[in-house]
Amino acid sequence: LVNGWAASVKPTGAHPLWMEAYMSEKFLKDQEVAARYGVHRATVWRWVEAGQFPQPVRLSPAVTRWRLSDLEAHEAALERGAA
């Protein structure tokens, strides 16, 4: 890595489209997800293990977060009765 970038990636003034979308995405910690649903953070992880909740995204070896868009899609599916 060079300044946080893989050596083969040369940052330029314009970001690729995937990077624009990634950078505009909101990510939530397990504590924030738990607060959103009024449960303990351990409950969130139990839901994930049981397959009842969206999988988190590993942003680095020590950082795991949920995409807000995934949570919103899950909530919409629950409202439609599809999940």
PDB file of C-alpha atoms in Angstrom:
ATOM      1  CA  LEU A   1       0.000   0.000   0.000  1.00  0.00           C
ATOM      2  CA  VAL A   2       1.121   3.492  -0.819  1.00  0.00           C
ATOM      3  CA  ASN A   3      -0.662   6.202   1.159  1.00  0.00           C
ATOM      4  CA  GLY A   4      -3.539   3.787   1.718  1.00  0.00           C
ATOM      5  CA  TRP A   5      -3.786   2.791  -1.958  1.00  0.00           C
ATOM      6  CA  ALA A   6      -2.725  -0.451  -3.561  1.00  0.00           C
ATOM      7  CA  ALA A   7       0.446   0.205  -5.537  1.00  0.00           C
ATOM      8  CA  SER A   8      -1.303  -0.611  -8.826  1.00  0.00           C
ATOM      9  CA  VAL A   9      -4.032   1.975  -8.196  1.00  0.00           C
ATOM     10  CA  LYS A  10      -3.111   5.519  -9.067  1.00  0.00           C
ATOM     11  CA  PRO A  11      -5.452   8.014  -7.406  1.00  0.00           C
ATOM     12  CA  THR A  12      -6.483  10.851  -9.669  1.00  0.00           C
ATOM     13  CA  GLY A  13      -8.669  13.904  -9.285  1.00  0.00           C
ATOM     14  CA  ALA A  14     -11.720  11.969 -10.473  1.00  0.00           C
ATOM     15  CA  HIS A  15     -12.860   8.896  -8.542  1.00  0.00           C
ATOM     16  CA  PRO A  16     -14.162   5.852 -10.393  1.00  0.00           C
ATOM     17  CA  LEU A  17     -17.948   5.502 -10.188  1.00  0.00           C
ATOM     18  CA  TRP A  18     -17.775   2.569  -7.752  1.00  0.00           C
ATOM     19  CA  MET A  19     -15.634   4.664  -5.430  1.00  0.00           C
ATOM     20  CA  GLU A  20     -18.094   7.561  -5.598  1.00  0.00           C
ATOM     21  CA  ALA A  21     -20.916   5.247  -4.544  1.00  0.00           C
ATOM     22  CA  TYR A  22     -18.793   3.627  -1.821  1.00  0.00           C
ATOM     23  CA  MET A  23     -17.693   6.974  -0.404  1.00  0.00           C
ATOM     24  CA  SER A  24     -21.269   8.279  -0.287  1.00  0.00           C
ATOM     25  CA  GLU A  25     -22.536   5.141   1.499  1.00  0.00           C
ATOM     26  CA  LYS A  26     -23.320   5.477   5.210  1.00  0.00           C
ATOM     27  CA  PHE A  27     -21.927   2.699   7.409  1.00  0.00           C
ATOM     28  CA  LEU A  28     -23.143   1.923  10.938  1.00  0.00           C
ATOM     29  CA  LYS A  29     -21.335   0.337  13.903  1.00  0.00           C
ATOM     30  CA  ASP A  30     -23.002  -2.539  15.726  1.00  0.00           C
ATOM     31  CA  GLN A  31     -23.814  -0.148  18.585  1.00  0.00           C
ATOM     32  CA  GLU A  32     -25.576   2.179  16.124  1.00  0.00           C
ATOM     33  CA  VAL A  33     -27.493  -0.711  14.562  1.00  0.00           C
ATOM     34  CA  ALA A  34     -28.543  -1.920  18.008  1.00  0.00           C
ATOM     35  CA  ALA A  35     -29.739   1.570  18.946  1.00  0.00           C
ATOM     36  CA  ARG A  36     -31.701   1.802  15.672  1.00  0.00           C
ATOM     37  CA  TYR A  37     -33.680  -1.323  16.617  1.00  0.00           C
ATOM     38  CA  GLY A  38     -33.739  -0.824  20.401  1.00  0.00           C
ATOM     39  CA  VAL A  39     -31.807  -4.010  21.172  1.00  0.00           C
ATOM     40  CA  HIS A  40     -28.427  -4.970  22.633  1.00  0.00           C
ATOM     41  CA  ARG A  41     -25.571  -5.240  20.147  1.00  0.00           C
ATOM     42  CA  ALA A  42     -25.275  -8.974  20.925  1.00  0.00           C
ATOM     43  CA  THR A  43     -28.832  -9.384  19.621  1.00  0.00           C
ATOM     44  CA  VAL A  44     -27.794  -7.878  16.285  1.00  0.00           C
ATOM     45  CA  TRP A  45     -25.010 -10.447  15.976  1.00  0.00           C
ATOM     46  CA  ARG A  46     -27.411 -13.286  16.918  1.00  0.00           C
ATOM     47  CA  TRP A  47     -29.774 -12.137  14.165  1.00  0.00           C
ATOM     48  CA  VAL A  48     -26.883 -12.217  11.679  1.00  0.00           C
ATOM     49  CA  GLU A  49     -25.850 -15.730  12.771  1.00  0.00           C
ATOM     50  CA  ALA A  50     -29.459 -16.902  12.469  1.00  0.00           C
ATOM     51  CA  GLY A  51     -29.704 -15.498   8.929  1.00  0.00           C
ATOM     52  CA  GLN A  52     -32.437 -13.069   9.987  1.00  0.00           C
ATOM     53  CA  PHE A  53     -30.474  -9.882   9.361  1.00  0.00           C
ATOM     54  CA  PRO A  54     -28.200  -8.417   6.679  1.00  0.00           C
ATOM     55  CA  GLN A  55     -24.557  -9.444   6.788  1.00  0.00           C
ATOM     56  CA  PRO A  56     -22.125  -6.717   7.827  1.00  0.00           C
ATOM     57  CA  VAL A  57     -19.309  -5.524   5.584  1.00  0.00           C
ATOM     58  CA  ARG A  58     -15.688  -5.929   6.647  1.00  0.00           C
ATOM     59  CA  LEU A  59     -13.986  -2.629   5.840  1.00  0.00           C
ATOM     60  CA  SER A  60     -10.646  -3.720   7.297  1.00  0.00           C
ATOM     61  CA  PRO A  61      -9.403  -6.591   9.494  1.00  0.00           C
ATOM     62  CA  ALA A  62     -10.598  -4.758  12.622  1.00  0.00           C
ATOM     63  CA  VAL A  63     -13.598  -2.822  11.247  1.00  0.00           C
ATOM     64  CA  THR A  64     -17.009  -4.344  10.511  1.00  0.00           C
ATOM     65  CA  ARG A  65     -19.988  -2.168   9.654  1.00  0.00           C
ATOM     66  CA  TRP A  66     -23.477  -2.380   8.185  1.00  0.00           C
ATOM     67  CA  ARG A  67     -24.479  -0.417   5.119  1.00  0.00           C
ATOM     68  CA  LEU A  68     -27.432   1.813   5.935  1.00  0.00           C
ATOM     69  CA  SER A  69     -28.851   0.967   2.508  1.00  0.00           C
ATOM     70  CA  ASP A  70     -28.813  -2.771   3.393  1.00  0.00           C
ATOM     71  CA  LEU A  71     -30.686  -2.073   6.633  1.00  0.00           C
ATOM     72  CA  GLU A  72     -33.241   0.088   4.834  1.00  0.00           C
ATOM     73  CA  ALA A  73     -33.774  -2.636   2.213  1.00  0.00           C
ATOM     74  CA  HIS A  74     -34.220  -5.210   4.992  1.00  0.00           C
ATOM     75  CA  GLU A  75     -36.762  -2.980   6.739  1.00  0.00           C
ATOM     76  CA  ALA A  76     -38.676  -2.491   3.482  1.00  0.00           C
ATOM     77  CA  ALA A  77     -38.717  -6.269   2.927  1.00  0.00           C
ATOM     78  CA  LEU A  78     -40.070  -6.794   6.436  1.00  0.00           C
ATOM     79  CA  GLU A  79     -42.820  -4.251   5.790  1.00  0.00           C
ATOM     80  CA  ARG A  80     -43.775  -6.107   2.593  1.00  0.00           C
ATOM     81  CA  GLY A  81     -43.696  -9.408   4.492  1.00  0.00           C
ATOM     82  CA  ALA A  82     -40.958 -10.779   2.238  1.00  0.00           C
ATOM     83  CA  ALA A  83     -38.295 -11.424   4.867  1.00  0.00           C
TER      84      ALA A  83
END
